[in-house]
CSV table of C-alpha atoms in Angstrom, one decimal:
chain,number,residue,atom,x,y,z
A,1,MET,CA,-8.0,-6.3,22.0
A,2,MET,CA,-6.6,-6.5,18.5
A,3,LYS,CA,-4.4,-9.5,19.1
A,4,MET,CA,-7.2,-11.4,20.9
A,5,TYR,CA,-9.6,-10.7,18.1
A,6,PHE,CA,-7.4,-12.0,15.4
A,7,LYS,CA,-6.3,-15.1,17.4
A,8,SER,CA,-10.0,-15.9,17.3
A,9,VAL,CA,-10.0,-15.1,13.6
A,10,LEU,CA,-7.5,-17.9,13.0
A,11,VAL,CA,-9.6,-20.4,14.9
A,12,GLY,CA,-12.6,-19.3,13.0
A,13,LEU,CA,-11.0,-19.6,9.7
A,14,ILE,CA,-10.3,-23.3,10.2
A,15,ALA,CA,-14.0,-23.8,11.1
A,16,VAL,CA,-15.2,-21.8,8.1
A,17,SER,CA,-13.4,-24.0,5.6
A,18,ALA,CA,-15.9,-26.8,6.3
A,19,VAL,CA,-18.9,-24.8,5.3
A,20,PHE,CA,-17.8,-22.3,2.6
A,21,PRO,CA,-19.6,-23.0,-0.6
A,22,PHE,CA,-16.7,-21.6,-2.6
A,23,THR,CA,-13.9,-23.5,-1.0
A,24,GLY,CA,-14.7,-26.9,-2.3
A,25,ILE,CA,-15.1,-30.3,-0.5
A,26,GLY,CA,-12.9,-32.8,1.1
A,27,GLU,CA,-10.1,-32.6,3.5
A,28,VAL,CA,-6.8,-30.9,2.5
A,29,SER,CA,-3.5,-32.0,4.1
A,30,ALA,CA,-0.1,-30.4,4.0
A,31,ALA,CA,0.9,-33.0,1.4
A,32,THR,CA,-1.9,-31.9,-1.0
A,33,LYS,CA,-0.6,-30.8,-4.4
A,34,PHE,CA,-2.8,-28.9,-6.8
A,35,LYS,CA,-2.5,-29.6,-10.5
A,36,ASP,CA,-3.5,-26.1,-11.4
A,37,VAL,CA,-0.9,-24.4,-9.1
A,38,PRO,CA,2.5,-24.9,-10.9
A,39,ALA,CA,5.8,-24.6,-9.1
A,40,ASN,CA,6.4,-21.3,-10.7
A,41,HIS,CA,3.0,-19.8,-9.8
A,42,TRP,CA,3.5,-16.4,-8.1
A,43,ALA,CA,1.2,-17.2,-5.2
A,44,LYS,CA,2.2,-20.9,-4.8
A,45,ASP,CA,3.6,-20.5,-1.3
A,46,ALA,CA,0.7,-18.3,-0.2
A,47,ILE,CA,-1.9,-20.7,-1.5
A,48,TYR,CA,-0.4,-23.7,0.2
A,49,SER,CA,0.1,-21.8,3.4
A,50,ALA,CA,-3.5,-20.6,3.4
A,51,VAL,CA,-4.7,-24.1,2.7
A,52,ASN,CA,-2.7,-25.6,5.5
A,53,LYS,CA,-3.9,-22.9,7.9
A,54,GLY,CA,-7.5,-23.9,7.0
A,55,TYR,CA,-8.4,-20.7,5.0
A,56,PHE,CA,-9.2,-22.6,1.8
A,57,LYS,CA,-9.8,-26.0,0.5
A,58,GLY,CA,-9.4,-27.3,-3.0
A,59,TYR,CA,-12.3,-28.3,-5.3
A,60,GLY,CA,-11.3,-32.0,-5.2
A,61,LYS,CA,-9.3,-34.0,-7.6
A,62,GLY,CA,-6.3,-31.8,-7.0
A,63,ILE,CA,-7.9,-28.6,-8.2
A,64,PHE,CA,-7.6,-25.2,-6.4
A,65,LYS,CA,-8.8,-22.8,-9.1
A,66,PRO,CA,-6.3,-20.0,-8.2
A,67,ASN,CA,-7.7,-17.7,-10.9
A,68,ALA,CA,-11.3,-18.1,-9.9
A,69,THR,CA,-12.8,-14.8,-9.0
A,70,VAL,CA,-14.0,-14.2,-5.5
A,71,THR,CA,-17.5,-12.7,-5.1
A,72,ARG,CA,-18.9,-10.2,-2.7
A,73,ALA,CA,-20.8,-13.0,-0.9
A,74,GLU,CA,-17.7,-15.2,-0.6
A,75,PHE,CA,-15.4,-12.6,0.8
A,76,ALA,CA,-18.2,-11.3,3.1
A,77,VAL,CA,-18.6,-14.8,4.5
A,78,LEU,CA,-14.9,-15.2,5.0
A,79,MET,CA,-14.6,-11.9,6.9
A,80,ALA,CA,-17.7,-12.6,9.0
A,81,ARG,CA,-17.2,-16.2,10.0
A,82,VAL,CA,-13.6,-15.8,11.1
A,83,SER,CA,-14.6,-13.2,13.7
A,84,LYS,CA,-15.5,-14.3,17.2
A,85,GLU,CA,-16.3,-10.7,18.2
A,86,ILE,CA,-19.8,-9.9,19.5
A,87,PRO,CA,-21.0,-6.8,17.7
A,88,ALA,CA,-22.7,-4.1,19.7
A,89,THR,CA,-25.8,-4.5,17.5
A,90,GLU,CA,-26.8,-7.5,15.5
A,91,LYS,CA,-28.1,-6.4,12.2
A,92,THR,CA,-30.5,-8.6,10.3
A,93,ASP,CA,-32.1,-8.5,6.9
A,94,VAL,CA,-29.8,-5.8,5.8
A,95,PHE,CA,-30.1,-6.4,2.0
A,96,ASN,CA,-33.4,-7.3,0.4
A,97,ASP,CA,-31.7,-9.3,-2.4
A,98,LEU,CA,-30.2,-11.8,0.1
A,99,LYS,CA,-33.5,-13.2,1.3
A,100,ASN,CA,-32.9,-16.7,0.1
A,101,HIS,CA,-29.2,-16.5,-0.6
A,102,TRP,CA,-26.8,-18.9,1.2
A,103,SER,CA,-24.6,-16.1,2.4
A,104,LYS,CA,-27.4,-14.0,4.1
A,105,LYS,CA,-26.5,-14.7,7.7
A,106,GLU,CA,-22.8,-14.1,7.2
A,107,VAL,CA,-23.3,-10.9,5.2
A,108,ASP,CA,-25.5,-9.6,8.0
A,109,ARG,CA,-22.8,-10.4,10.5
A,110,ALA,CA,-20.1,-8.8,8.3
A,111,VAL,CA,-22.2,-5.6,8.4
A,112,SER,CA,-22.7,-5.8,12.1
A,113,LEU,CA,-18.9,-6.2,12.6
A,114,GLY,CA,-18.2,-3.1,10.5
A,115,PHE,CA,-16.6,-4.7,7.5
A,116,ILE,CA,-19.4,-3.6,5.1
A,117,ASN,CA,-21.3,-0.3,5.0
A,118,PRO,CA,-24.8,-0.9,3.7
A,119,SER,CA,-24.9,2.6,2.2
A,120,ASP,CA,-22.3,1.5,-0.3
A,121,TYR,CA,-24.9,-0.8,-1.9
A,122,PRO,CA,-28.1,1.2,-2.1
A,123,ASN,CA,-29.4,-0.9,-5.0
A,124,GLY,CA,-28.8,-4.2,-3.3
A,125,PHE,CA,-25.7,-6.3,-2.3
A,126,LYS,CA,-25.7,-8.3,-5.5
A,127,PRO,CA,-23.8,-11.1,-3.8
A,128,ASN,CA,-22.6,-12.9,-6.9
A,129,THR,CA,-20.8,-9.8,-8.2
A,130,ALA,CA,-17.0,-10.2,-8.4
A,131,LEU,CA,-15.3,-8.3,-5.6
A,132,THR,CA,-13.2,-5.4,-6.8
A,133,ARG,CA,-9.9,-4.4,-5.3
A,134,GLU,CA,-11.4,-1.0,-4.3
A,135,GLU,CA,-14.1,-2.8,-2.4
A,136,MET,CA,-11.6,-5.2,-0.8
A,137,ALA,CA,-9.5,-2.3,0.4
A,138,LYS,CA,-12.5,-0.8,2.1
A,139,TRP,CA,-13.6,-4.0,3.7
A,140,LEU,CA,-10.2,-4.9,5.1
A,141,SER,CA,-9.5,-1.4,6.4
A,142,SER,CA,-12.9,-1.1,7.9
A,143,GLY,CA,-12.4,-4.4,9.7
A,144,LEU,CA,-9.1,-3.2,11.1
A,145,ALA,CA,-10.6,0.1,12.2
A,146,ALA,CA,-13.6,-1.6,13.8
A,147,VAL,CA,-11.5,-3.3,16.4
A,148,ASP,CA,-8.5,-0.9,16.8
A,149,LYS,CA,-8.8,2.8,17.5
A,150,ASP,CA,-5.4,3.5,16.0
A,151,PHE,CA,-6.4,2.2,12.6
A,152,LYS,CA,-9.6,4.1,12.9
A,153,GLN,CA,-7.5,7.2,13.5
A,154,ALA,CA,-5.3,6.3,10.5
A,155,LEU,CA,-8.5,6.4,8.3
A,156,ALA,CA,-9.2,9.9,9.6
A,157,ASP,CA,-5.6,11.0,9.0
A,158,THR,CA,-5.5,9.9,5.4
A,159,LYS,CA,-8.7,11.4,4.1
A,160,SER,CA,-6.9,13.9,2.0
A,161,THR,CA,-3.6,12.1,1.4
A,162,LEU,CA,-2.1,11.3,-2.0
A,163,ILE,CA,-2.4,7.6,-2.9
A,164,PRO,CA,0.8,6.2,-4.4
A,165,ALA,CA,-0.9,4.9,-7.5
A,166,LYS,CA,-1.3,6.0,-11.0
A,167,GLU,CA,-5.1,6.5,-10.6
A,168,ALA,CA,-4.4,9.1,-8.0
A,169,PHE,CA,-3.0,11.4,-10.6
A,170,LYS,CA,-5.3,10.5,-13.5
A,171,PRO,CA,-8.3,10.0,-13.6
A,172,GLY,CA,-8.3,10.3,-9.8
A,173,ILE,CA,-9.6,8.3,-6.9
A,174,SER,CA,-12.9,9.2,-5.2
A,175,GLN,CA,-12.4,11.0,-1.9
A,176,ALA,CA,-14.5,8.4,-0.2
A,177,SER,CA,-12.1,5.6,-1.2
A,178,VAL,CA,-8.8,7.4,-0.4
A,179,PRO,CA,-8.4,6.5,3.3
A,180,TYR,CA,-9.3,2.9,2.9
A,181,ILE,CA,-6.8,2.4,0.0
A,182,ALA,CA,-4.3,4.3,2.0
A,183,VAL,CA,-4.5,1.9,5.0
A,184,ALA,CA,-4.5,-1.1,2.7
A,185,MET,CA,-1.4,0.1,0.8
A,186,GLY,CA,0.3,1.6,3.8
A,187,THR,CA,0.2,-1.7,5.7
A,188,ASN,CA,1.1,-3.7,2.5
A,189,LEU,CA,-2.1,-5.6,2.8
A,190,MET,CA,-2.5,-4.6,-0.8
A,191,SER,CA,0.1,-3.3,-3.3
A,192,GLY,CA,0.1,-1.7,-6.7
A,193,TYR,CA,0.8,-3.3,-10.0
A,194,PRO,CA,4.1,-3.0,-11.9
A,195,ASP,CA,2.7,-0.2,-14.0
A,196,GLY,CA,2.1,1.9,-10.9
A,197,SER,CA,-1.7,1.4,-10.9
A,198,PHE,CA,-3.8,0.1,-8.0
A,199,GLY,CA,-6.4,-1.5,-10.2
A,200,LEU,CA,-9.5,-0.1,-8.6
A,201,LYS,CA,-12.0,-2.0,-10.7
A,202,LYS,CA,-10.0,-5.1,-11.1
A,203,THR,CA,-11.4,-8.2,-9.5
A,204,THR,CA,-9.7,-10.4,-7.0
A,205,THR,CA,-8.9,-14.1,-7.3
A,206,ARG,CA,-8.5,-17.0,-4.8
A,207,ALA,CA,-4.8,-16.8,-5.3
A,208,GLU,CA,-4.7,-13.0,-4.5
A,209,THR,CA,-7.0,-13.5,-1.5
A,210,SER,CA,-4.8,-16.2,-0.1
A,211,ALA,CA,-1.8,-13.9,-0.1
A,212,ILE,CA,-3.8,-11.0,1.4
A,213,LEU,CA,-5.2,-13.1,4.2
A,214,LEU,CA,-1.6,-14.2,5.1
A,215,ARG,CA,-0.6,-10.5,5.2
A,216,LEU,CA,-3.6,-9.8,7.4
A,217,ASP,CA,-2.2,-12.2,10.0
A,218,LYS,CA,0.8,-10.1,10.4
A,219,VAL,CA,-0.9,-6.7,10.1
A,220,SER,CA,-3.5,-7.6,12.7
A,221,THR,CA,-0.8,-8.1,15.4
A,222,GLN,CA,0.9,-4.7,14.8
A,223,SER,CA,-0.1,-1.2,15.7
A,224,ALA,CA,-0.9,1.3,12.9
A,225,THR,CA,2.1,3.4,13.8
A,226,SER,CA,4.5,0.5,13.2
A,227,PHE,CA,4.1,0.9,9.4
A,228,ALA,CA,6.5,3.4,7.8
A,229,ASP,CA,4.5,3.7,4.6
A,230,LEU,CA,1.3,4.3,6.5
A,231,ASN,CA,3.0,6.9,8.7
A,232,GLU,CA,4.1,8.7,5.5
A,233,LEU,CA,0.6,8.6,4.1
A,234,ARG,CA,-0.8,9.9,7.3
A,235,MET,CA,1.7,12.7,7.5
A,236,LEU,CA,1.0,13.8,4.0
A,237,GLY,CA,-2.7,13.8,4.8
A,238,THR,CA,-2.5,15.8,8.0
A,239,LYS,CA,0.6,18.0,7.5
A,240,LYS,CA,0.6,18.2,3.6
A,241,THR,CA,4.2,17.0,3.5
A,242,ASN,CA,6.3,14.0,4.4
A,243,LEU,CA,9.4,16.3,4.8
A,244,GLU,CA,10.3,15.4,8.4
A,245,LEU,CA,10.0,11.6,7.9
A,246,VAL,CA,12.3,11.3,4.9
A,247,THR,CA,14.8,14.2,5.1
A,248,PRO,CA,16.9,16.1,7.7
A,249,PHE,CA,14.7,19.2,7.2
A,250,THR,CA,11.9,20.6,9.2
A,251,THR,CA,9.3,23.4,9.2
A,252,GLY,CA,9.8,24.0,12.9
A,253,ASN,CA,6.6,25.3,14.6
A,254,THR,CA,5.1,26.2,11.2
A,255,SER,CA,3.1,23.8,9.0
A,256,PHE,CA,2.3,23.3,5.3
A,257,ALA,CA,-1.2,22.5,6.5
A,258,ASP,CA,-1.6,26.1,7.4
A,259,VAL,CA,-0.9,27.3,3.8
A,260,ALA,CA,-2.6,24.4,1.9
A,261,GLY,CA,-5.4,25.7,-0.3
A,262,LYS,CA,-4.4,29.3,0.1
A,263,LYS,CA,-3.5,31.9,-2.5
A,264,ASN,CA,-0.2,33.4,-3.4
A,265,THR,CA,-0.5,36.3,-5.8
A,266,PHE,CA,2.5,36.9,-8.2
A,267,ARG,CA,4.4,40.0,-7.4
A,268,ASN,CA,4.1,41.0,-11.1
A,269,SER,CA,0.3,40.7,-10.9
A,270,ALA,CA,0.3,38.3,-13.9
A,271,GLY,CA,-1.5,35.6,-11.9
A,272,SER,CA,-1.6,33.6,-8.7
A,273,LEU,CA,-1.2,30.1,-7.4
A,274,VAL,CA,-2.6,27.9,-4.7
A,275,PHE,CA,-0.4,25.4,-2.9
A,276,HIS,CA,-1.7,21.9,-2.2
A,277,ARG,CA,1.1,19.6,-0.9
A,278,MET,CA,4.8,18.9,-1.0
A,279,VAL,CA,6.4,15.5,-1.4
A,280,ALA,CA,10.0,15.0,-0.4
A,281,VAL,CA,12.3,12.1,-1.6
A,282,ASN,CA,15.6,11.1,0.0
A,283,THR,CA,17.9,9.8,-2.7
A,284,GLN,CA,21.1,9.7,-0.6
A,285,LYS,CA,21.1,5.9,-1.1
A,286,TRP,CA,20.0,5.6,-4.7
A,287,ASN,CA,19.0,2.0,-4.5
A,288,ASP,CA,17.1,2.5,-1.2
A,289,LYS,CA,15.3,5.8,-1.7
A,290,LYS,CA,13.2,7.0,1.2
A,291,SER,CA,9.6,7.8,0.3
A,292,ILE,CA,6.7,5.7,-1.0
A,293,TYR,CA,6.3,8.3,-3.7
A,294,ALA,CA,9.8,8.0,-5.2
A,295,PRO,CA,8.8,5.9,-8.3
A,296,PHE,CA,6.3,8.6,-9.3
A,297,PHE,CA,8.8,11.5,-9.5
A,298,ILE,CA,12.3,10.0,-9.9
A,299,ASP,CA,13.7,7.6,-12.5
A,300,GLU,CA,17.1,6.5,-13.8
A,301,SER,CA,17.4,9.7,-15.8
A,302,ASN,CA,17.8,11.6,-12.6
A,303,LYS,CA,20.5,9.4,-11.2
A,304,ALA,CA,23.6,11.3,-12.4
A,305,PHE,CA,22.4,14.6,-11.2
A,306,LEU,CA,21.3,13.4,-7.8
A,307,THR,CA,24.1,11.0,-7.0
A,308,GLU,CA,26.7,13.6,-7.8
A,309,ARG,CA,25.2,15.9,-5.2
A,310,LYS,CA,25.2,14.0,-2.0
A,311,ASN,CA,23.7,16.9,0.0
A,312,VAL,CA,20.7,17.5,-2.3
A,313,TYR,CA,17.1,16.4,-1.5
A,314,PRO,CA,14.5,16.8,-4.2
A,315,VAL,CA,11.0,17.9,-3.3
A,316,TYR,CA,7.9,18.1,-5.5
A,317,LEU,CA,5.2,20.7,-4.9
A,318,GLN,CA,1.7,20.4,-6.2
A,319,ILE,CA,0.2,23.8,-7.1
A,320,THR,CA,-2.6,25.3,-9.2
A,321,ILE,CA,-1.6,28.2,-11.3
A,322,TYR,CA,-4.3,30.8,-12.2
A,323,PRO,CA,-3.1,32.9,-15.2
A,324,LYS,CA,-4.4,36.5,-15.3
A,325,SER,CA,-2.2,38.4,-17.8
A,326,LYS,CA,-3.0,38.1,-21.5
A,327,GLU,CA,-0.8,35.5,-23.2
A,328,PHE,CA,0.4,34.2,-19.9
A,329,ASP,CA,3.5,32.0,-20.2
A,330,VAL,CA,5.9,30.3,-17.9
A,331,ASP,CA,8.1,33.3,-17.5
A,332,HIS,CA,5.3,35.2,-15.8
A,333,TYR,CA,5.4,32.4,-13.2
A,334,TYR,CA,9.2,32.4,-12.8
A,335,SER,CA,9.3,36.2,-12.4
A,336,GLY,CA,6.2,36.4,-10.3
A,337,ILE,CA,7.2,34.0,-7.5
A,338,SER,CA,10.0,34.8,-5.0
A,339,ASP,CA,9.4,32.1,-2.4
A,340,PHE,CA,9.8,28.3,-2.4
A,341,THR,CA,6.7,27.7,-4.6
A,342,GLY,CA,8.8,28.9,-7.5
A,343,GLY,CA,9.9,25.6,-8.8
A,344,ALA,CA,11.2,24.0,-12.0
A,345,PRO,CA,9.8,21.5,-14.5
A,346,ILE,CA,10.1,17.8,-13.8
A,347,THR,CA,12.3,16.8,-16.7
A,348,ASN,CA,11.9,13.0,-16.9
A,349,ASP,CA,9.0,11.1,-18.6
A,350,LEU,CA,7.1,10.3,-15.4
A,351,PRO,CA,4.5,13.1,-15.8
A,352,ASP,CA,3.4,11.5,-19.1
A,353,LYS,CA,3.6,8.0,-17.7
A,354,PHE,CA,1.4,8.7,-14.7
A,355,GLY,CA,-0.8,11.4,-16.2
A,356,TYR,CA,0.1,14.6,-14.3
A,357,TYR,CA,1.2,18.0,-15.5
A,358,THR,CA,4.5,19.7,-14.8
A,359,LEU,CA,5.7,23.1,-16.1
A,360,PRO,CA,5.9,23.2,-19.9
A,361,ARG,CA,9.3,23.9,-21.5
A,362,MET,CA,7.8,24.6,-25.0
A,363,ASN,CA,4.6,26.2,-26.3
A,364,THR,CA,4.0,27.7,-22.8
A,365,LYS,CA,1.5,30.3,-23.9
A,366,SER,CA,-0.8,27.7,-25.5
A,367,PHE,CA,-0.4,25.5,-22.4
A,368,PHE,CA,-1.8,28.2,-20.1
A,369,ALA,CA,-4.3,29.6,-22.6
A,370,ASN,CA,-8.0,29.1,-22.0
A,371,ARG,CA,-7.7,27.8,-18.5
A,372,PRO,CA,-10.2,29.9,-16.5
A,373,ASN,CA,-10.1,27.4,-13.7
A,374,GLY,CA,-6.4,27.3,-13.6
A,375,VAL,CA,-4.1,24.3,-14.1
A,376,THR,CA,-2.9,21.9,-11.4
A,377,LEU,CA,0.7,20.7,-11.8
A,378,TRP,CA,3.8,19.6,-10.1
A,379,VAL,CA,7.1,21.5,-9.9
A,380,THR,CA,10.4,20.5,-8.4
A,381,GLN,CA,12.7,22.2,-5.9
A,382,TYR,CA,15.8,21.1,-3.9
A,383,LEU,CA,16.8,21.3,-0.3
A,384,LYS,CA,20.5,21.5,0.4
A,385,ASP,CA,22.5,20.5,3.5
A,386,GLY,CA,24.1,23.3,5.3
A,387,ASN,CA,22.7,26.6,6.3
A,388,PHE,CA,19.6,26.2,4.2
A,389,ARG,CA,16.6,28.3,4.8
A,390,SER,CA,13.5,29.1,2.7
A,391,GLN,CA,9.9,29.8,3.1
A,392,VAL,CA,6.4,29.9,1.6
A,393,ASP,CA,4.3,33.0,1.9
A,394,MET,CA,0.6,33.4,1.3
A,395,ASP,CA,-1.6,36.5,0.7
A,396,ASP,CA,-3.3,36.2,4.1
A,397,GLY,CA,0.1,36.4,5.9
A,398,SER,CA,0.4,32.7,6.7
A,399,VAL,CA,3.9,31.4,6.2
A,400,VAL,CA,5.9,28.1,6.4
A,401,TYR,CA,9.7,28.1,7.1
A,402,LEU,CA,12.0,25.4,5.9
A,403,LYS,CA,15.3,24.7,7.6
A,404,GLN,CA,17.6,21.9,8.6
A,405,LYS,CA,16.8,20.1,11.8
């Protein structure tokens, strides 16, 4: 179903190029050279490939406008016209502000095909608004899920995952957007920027769209389970850890999902914590670390320690600490926890870079003061090859065991 659908997509794309208002006029041949696409342009190959496949045309006189912003209407038309699927229900007149707009028919079709959810635009579609990367992720992922049940399941599995992007730590990504960004990033349809951000509100250009459409060609012919990064995002969403995917350790027949969100009271009664998730990173090959999350927890300052210990696997636990004792400090935590949630501070600069907390090493009383709702932070622990065993215990009796496979 999926392969047949996107074969029709490619045929449709060629036809679309003749009628898209935003693709320009005139025929484009493989020999066409665009004056505004220099040889060193990052998307040069993608642009020419997309043009030669019929996705885009230039604007005449050797102009492509690679930096021109793509609007909602333009991308909706692209997504709608390429599909030869017959939707179960043909929706019409979806948005009142499209009554006399050139894109009305195609936007209605994009809605019918599941690319666009009308409830996302309660105040009108506003077709000439530049499409954001957050929107693009949702449209692309929704389109995949509409024709493939495995991608639909991937959306369900990643509802509570951690997006590997700066915004996931601070200021946060809306719960509604998380699964769509997860599928887009997990399949490499979309990737982050060099600073680790996803760029939620950044707009998309014709050059970026060219590259993304070419990636869509490949993604659409593969199953959701064939993408290692997406599998990791799905596991973290469902099992609250990526442990078994990237390390030789397991929780056996127990699960971190059974203890996530639960309370662990300190044995010294100084406070308590709630466990959220655990991220593992395999650094056995320093230049080929296993885990999509490695850049957010490990940098070159950790190299000496980790490479000298070939049998050590770092893990990072997200917890919320709720101080109870007066003048609570980090020693109350250290002496109050006897299971695997008793971690250490992350000692590199990545918490500051990406905007998340770790355990303080100075001024610990002031750090924990006046936090009636607790403080969510990340701590680090290590798994070691050999006869390693540990566990996490919660007040309600639920437990997770960690051991080597």
